[in-house]
PDB file of C-alpha atoms in Angstrom:
ATOM      1  CA  MET N   1      33.823  35.159  -7.426  1.00 83.00           C
ATOM      2  CA  ASN N   2      35.400  37.887  -5.308  1.00 96.00           C
ATOM      3  CA  THR N   3      38.438  37.431  -3.073  1.00 97.00           C
ATOM      4  CA  ARG N   4      36.452  37.125   0.144  1.00 96.00           C
ATOM      5  CA  ALA N   5      34.143  34.481  -1.336  1.00 97.00           C
ATOM      6  CA  LEU N   6      37.168  32.527  -2.586  1.00 97.00           C
ATOM      7  CA  CYS N   7      38.689  32.618   0.899  1.00 97.00           C
ATOM      8  CA  GLU N   8      35.407  31.515   2.483  1.00 97.00           C
ATOM      9  CA  GLN N   9      35.179  28.568   0.122  1.00 98.00           C
ATOM     10  CA  LEU N  10      38.840  27.705   0.714  1.00 98.00           C
ATOM     11  CA  ALA N  11      38.249  27.855   4.474  1.00 98.00           C
ATOM     12  CA  GLN N  12      35.391  25.351   4.176  1.00 98.00           C
ATOM     13  CA  GLU N  13      37.385  22.980   1.972  1.00 98.00           C
ATOM     14  CA  MET N  14      40.517  23.096   4.129  1.00 98.00           C
ATOM     15  CA  GLN N  15      38.585  22.561   7.362  1.00 98.00           C
ATOM     16  CA  ALA N  16      36.633  19.669   5.839  1.00 98.00           C
ATOM     17  CA  ARG N  17      39.966  17.932   5.230  1.00 98.00           C
ATOM     18  CA  GLY N  18      41.571  18.986   8.499  1.00 98.00           C
ATOM     19  CA  TRP N  19      44.394  20.619   6.545  1.00 98.00           C
ATOM     20  CA  MET N  20      46.423  23.760   7.091  1.00 98.00           C
ATOM     21  CA  LEU N  21      47.689  26.264   4.502  1.00 98.00           C
ATOM     22  CA  ALA N  22      51.025  28.052   4.258  1.00 98.00           C
ATOM     23  CA  THR N  23      51.784  30.813   1.760  1.00 98.00           C
ATOM     24  CA  ALA N  24      55.124  31.811   0.239  1.00 98.00           C
ATOM     25  CA  GLU N  25      54.825  35.198  -1.418  1.00 98.00           C
ATOM     26  CA  SER N  26      57.177  37.446  -3.291  1.00 98.00           C
ATOM     27  CA  CYS N  27      55.405  39.817  -5.700  1.00 97.00           C
ATOM     28  CA  THR N  28      52.222  39.951  -3.594  1.00 98.00           C
ATOM     29  CA  GLY N  29      54.059  40.837  -0.385  1.00 98.00           C
ATOM     30  CA  GLY N  30      51.685  38.923   1.888  1.00 98.00           C
ATOM     31  CA  MET N  31      48.412  39.807   0.171  1.00 98.00           C
ATOM     32  CA  ILE N  32      47.300  36.159  -0.096  1.00 98.00           C
ATOM     33  CA  ALA N  33      47.942  35.615   3.613  1.00 98.00           C
ATOM     34  CA  ALA N  34      46.135  38.867   4.421  1.00 98.00           C
ATOM     35  CA  ALA N  35      43.105  37.840   2.357  1.00 98.00           C
ATOM     36  CA  CYS N  36      42.957  34.479   4.135  1.00 98.00           C
ATOM     37  CA  THR N  37      43.382  35.908   7.611  1.00 98.00           C
ATOM     38  CA  ASP N  38      40.736  38.578   7.019  1.00 97.00           C
ATOM     39  CA  LEU N  39      38.284  35.780   7.805  1.00 97.00           C
ATOM     40  CA  SER N  40      37.370  35.172  11.415  1.00 96.00           C
ATOM     41  CA  GLY N  41      38.417  31.667  12.439  1.00 97.00           C
ATOM     42  CA  SER N  42      41.215  31.479   9.886  1.00 97.00           C
ATOM     43  CA  SER N  43      43.551  30.085  12.555  1.00 97.00           C
ATOM     44  CA  ASN N  44      41.650  26.815  12.094  1.00 98.00           C
ATOM     45  CA  TRP N  45      43.075  26.373   8.593  1.00 98.00           C
ATOM     46  CA  PHE N  46      45.754  29.012   7.930  1.00 98.00           C
ATOM     47  CA  GLU N  47      49.088  27.981   9.442  1.00 98.00           C
ATOM     48  CA  ARG N  48      51.560  30.687   8.369  1.00 98.00           C
ATOM     49  CA  GLY N  49      52.728  32.978   5.627  1.00 98.00           C
ATOM     50  CA  PHE N  50      56.233  33.654   4.376  1.00 98.00           C
ATOM     51  CA  VAL N  51      56.868  36.997   2.696  1.00 98.00           C
ATOM     52  CA  THR N  52      60.079  36.296   0.812  1.00 98.00           C
ATOM     53  CA  TYR N  53      60.516  39.356  -1.319  1.00 97.00           C
ATOM     54  CA  SER N  54      64.307  39.214  -1.472  1.00 97.00           C
ATOM     55  CA  ASN N  55      66.332  36.347  -2.878  1.00 98.00           C
ATOM     56  CA  GLU N  56      68.017  35.983   0.511  1.00 98.00           C
ATOM     57  CA  ALA N  57      64.639  35.537   2.206  1.00 98.00           C
ATOM     58  CA  LYS N  58      63.720  32.801  -0.269  1.00 98.00           C
ATOM     59  CA  THR N  59      66.913  30.989   0.678  1.00 98.00           C
ATOM     60  CA  GLU N  60      66.879  31.636   4.440  1.00 98.00           C
ATOM     61  CA  LEU N  61      63.179  31.067   5.150  1.00 98.00           C
ATOM     62  CA  LEU N  62      62.178  28.520   2.509  1.00 98.00           C
ATOM     63  CA  GLY N  63      65.437  26.732   1.730  1.00 98.00           C
ATOM     64  CA  VAL N  64      65.515  27.735  -1.946  1.00 98.00           C
ATOM     65  CA  ASP N  65      68.966  26.902  -3.322  1.00 98.00           C
ATOM     66  CA  PRO N  66      70.680  30.196  -4.230  1.00 98.00           C
ATOM     67  CA  ALA N  67      72.154  28.446  -7.296  1.00 98.00           C
ATOM     68  CA  LEU N  68      68.616  27.987  -8.680  1.00 97.00           C
ATOM     69  CA  ILE N  69      67.951  31.705  -8.306  1.00 98.00           C
ATOM     70  CA  ALA N  70      71.299  32.569  -9.896  1.00 97.00           C
ATOM     71  CA  GLN N  71      70.718  30.227 -12.844  1.00 97.00           C
ATOM     72  CA  GLN N  72      67.005  30.784 -13.554  1.00 96.00           C
ATOM     73  CA  GLY N  73      66.139  34.034 -11.786  1.00 96.00           C
ATOM     74  CA  ALA N  74      63.716  34.542  -8.928  1.00 97.00           C
ATOM     75  CA  VAL N  75      60.771  34.662 -11.361  1.00 98.00           C
ATOM     76  CA  SER N  76      60.985  31.103 -12.653  1.00 98.00           C
ATOM     77  CA  GLU N  77      59.314  27.734 -12.438  1.00 98.00           C
ATOM     78  CA  VAL N  78      62.150  26.063 -10.539  1.00 98.00           C
ATOM     79  CA  VAL N  79      62.176  28.801  -7.894  1.00 98.00           C
ATOM     80  CA  VAL N  80      58.400  28.891  -7.367  1.00 98.00           C
ATOM     81  CA  ARG N  81      58.328  25.102  -7.020  1.00 98.00           C
ATOM     82  CA  ALA N  82      61.112  25.295  -4.434  1.00 98.00           C
ATOM     83  CA  MET N  83      59.161  28.023  -2.630  1.00 98.00           C
ATOM     84  CA  ALA N  84      55.985  25.917  -2.504  1.00 98.00           C
ATOM     85  CA  PHE N  85      57.930  22.889  -1.297  1.00 98.00           C
ATOM     86  CA  GLY N  86      59.788  24.968   1.288  1.00 98.00           C
ATOM     87  CA  ALA N  87      56.586  26.496   2.656  1.00 98.00           C
ATOM     88  CA  VAL N  88      55.268  23.032   3.536  1.00 98.00           C
ATOM     89  CA  ARG N  89      58.657  21.810   4.725  1.00 98.00           C
ATOM     90  CA  HIS N  90      59.102  24.774   7.069  1.00 98.00           C
ATOM     91  CA  SER N  91      55.573  24.683   8.507  1.00 98.00           C
ATOM     92  CA  ARG N  92      52.928  22.335   9.793  1.00 98.00           C
ATOM     93  CA  ALA N  93      50.820  22.758   6.654  1.00 98.00           C
ATOM     94  CA  GLN N  94      49.740  20.103   4.161  1.00 98.00           C
ATOM     95  CA  VAL N  95      48.998  22.692   1.466  1.00 98.00           C
ATOM     96  CA  SER N  96      50.966  25.653   0.145  1.00 98.00           C
ATOM     97  CA  VAL N  97      50.740  28.299  -2.513  1.00 98.00           C
ATOM     98  CA  ALA N  98      53.770  30.249  -3.712  1.00 98.00           C
ATOM     99  CA  VAL N  99      53.967  33.218  -6.063  1.00 98.00           C
ATOM    100  CA  THR N 100      56.845  35.078  -7.658  1.00 98.00           C
ATOM    101  CA  GLY N 101      56.512  37.565 -10.468  1.00 97.00           C
ATOM    102  CA  VAL N 102      57.086  40.955 -12.036  1.00 96.00           C
ATOM    103  CA  ALA N 103      54.326  43.246 -10.761  1.00 96.00           C
ATOM    104  CA  GLY N 104      55.784  46.352 -12.410  1.00 95.00           C
ATOM    105  CA  PRO N 105      55.867  48.981 -13.531  1.00 94.00           C
ATOM    106  CA  THR N 106      59.642  48.342 -13.623  1.00 94.00           C
ATOM    107  CA  GLY N 107      61.616  45.114 -13.572  1.00 92.00           C
ATOM    108  CA  GLY N 108      60.311  43.514 -16.739  1.00 90.00           C
ATOM    109  CA  SER N 109      62.388  42.060 -19.547  1.00 92.00           C
ATOM    110  CA  PRO N 110      61.609  40.590 -22.985  1.00 90.00           C
ATOM    111  CA  GLN N 111      61.754  37.090 -21.448  1.00 92.00           C
ATOM    112  CA  LYS N 112      59.768  38.079 -18.323  1.00 94.00           C
ATOM    113  CA  PRO N 113      57.579  41.080 -19.124  1.00 96.00           C
ATOM    114  CA  VAL N 114      55.696  43.023 -16.477  1.00 96.00           C
ATOM    115  CA  GLY N 115      52.694  40.976 -15.405  1.00 97.00           C
ATOM    116  CA  THR N 116      54.507  37.612 -15.558  1.00 98.00           C
ATOM    117  CA  VAL N 117      53.736  35.526 -12.467  1.00 98.00           C
ATOM    118  CA  TRP N 118      54.772  31.984 -11.587  1.00 98.00           C
ATOM    119  CA  PHE N 119      52.506  30.016  -9.243  1.00 98.00           C
ATOM    120  CA  GLY N 120      53.527  26.949  -7.247  1.00 98.00           C
ATOM    121  CA  PHE N 121      51.175  24.691  -5.311  1.00 98.00           C
ATOM    122  CA  GLN N 122      51.856  21.759  -3.043  1.00 98.00           C
ATOM    123  CA  VAL N 123      48.726  19.857  -2.095  1.00 98.00           C
ATOM    124  CA  ASP N 124      49.084  16.759   0.071  1.00 93.00           C
ATOM    125  CA  GLY N 125      52.547  15.999  -1.323  1.00 95.00           C
ATOM    126  CA  ARG N 126      51.772  16.824  -4.982  1.00 97.00           C
ATOM    127  CA  LEU N 127      53.727  19.748  -6.438  1.00 98.00           C
ATOM    128  CA  THR N 128      52.406  21.674  -9.468  1.00 98.00           C
ATOM    129  CA  SER N 129      53.238  24.974 -11.117  1.00 98.00           C
ATOM    130  CA  GLU N 130      52.050  27.302 -13.850  1.00 98.00           C
ATOM    131  CA  THR N 131      52.702  30.757 -15.223  1.00 98.00           C
ATOM    132  CA  LEU N 132      50.324  33.506 -16.281  1.00 98.00           C
ATOM    133  CA  ARG N 133      50.674  37.047 -17.529  1.00 98.00           C
ATOM    134  CA  PHE N 134      48.306  39.687 -16.205  1.00 98.00           C
ATOM    135  CA  ASP N 135      47.602  43.091 -17.733  1.00 96.00           C
ATOM    136  CA  GLY N 136      47.290  46.345 -15.855  1.00 96.00           C
ATOM    137  CA  ASP N 137      49.220  48.354 -13.329  1.00 97.00           C
ATOM    138  CA  ARG N 138      51.020  47.023 -10.259  1.00 97.00           C
ATOM    139  CA  ALA N 139      47.852  46.909  -8.159  1.00 97.00           C
ATOM    140  CA  ALA N 140      45.942  45.057 -10.896  1.00 97.00           C
ATOM    141  CA  VAL N 141      48.703  42.455 -11.352  1.00 98.00           C
ATOM    142  CA  ARG N 142      48.928  41.824  -7.617  1.00 98.00           C
ATOM    143  CA  SER N 143      45.157  41.597  -7.174  1.00 98.00           C
ATOM    144  CA  ALA N 144      44.790  39.203 -10.120  1.00 98.00           C
ATOM    145  CA  THR N 145      47.614  37.100  -8.680  1.00 98.00           C
ATOM    146  CA  VAL N 146      45.834  36.751  -5.334  1.00 98.00           C
ATOM    147  CA  ASP N 147      42.540  35.758  -6.947  1.00 98.00           C
ATOM    148  CA  HIS N 148      44.128  33.257  -9.324  1.00 98.00           C
ATOM    149  CA  ALA N 149      46.151  31.683  -6.515  1.00 98.00           C
ATOM    150  CA  LEU N 150      43.003  31.124  -4.461  1.00 98.00           C
ATOM    151  CA  GLN N 151      40.933  29.872  -7.414  1.00 98.00           C
ATOM    152  CA  ARG N 152      43.592  27.422  -8.535  1.00 98.00           C
ATOM    153  CA  LEU N 153      44.176  26.184  -5.008  1.00 97.00           C
ATOM    154  CA  LEU N 154      40.478  25.351  -4.760  1.00 97.00           C
ATOM    155  CA  GLN N 155      40.668  23.436  -8.052  1.00 97.00           C
ATOM    156  CA  LEU N 156      43.683  21.429  -6.883  1.00 98.00           C
ATOM    157  CA  LEU N 157      42.181  20.222  -3.604  1.00 96.00           C
ATOM    158  CA  PRO N 158      41.222  16.553  -3.952  1.00 92.00           C
TER     159      PRO N 158
END
């Protein structure tokens, strides 16, 4: 399913529940929010997006504890979970998706190679997370991240 079709399906599911979505994005720089708001009528289900590329933005806008970032790094499960939680806490949304990763081509390490992305989701109070590694260049990693975030969000909706 392409990105637009995923967003259309997400729009239907969110509106059926009367829920709003907030995004918290690092490595995608707002691409998930842009995909969602490309749809006419998205204001009925898309509440807001946080582009928190820097560590300071994660702390200031989402309330991520800087100690978590210092201890685990920005690309980590604990940070993405805090981002997802913070996106709901600092919005009127019931659902959030958060992403943080290494899109490349630089910035990778043996522990977190290029293509590593952590995903966080909060759906009606339930917080989940997962990590994936995508192949390809920066554009491919970011595009795959957007599509996976939308697909997984659809799967998590009750």
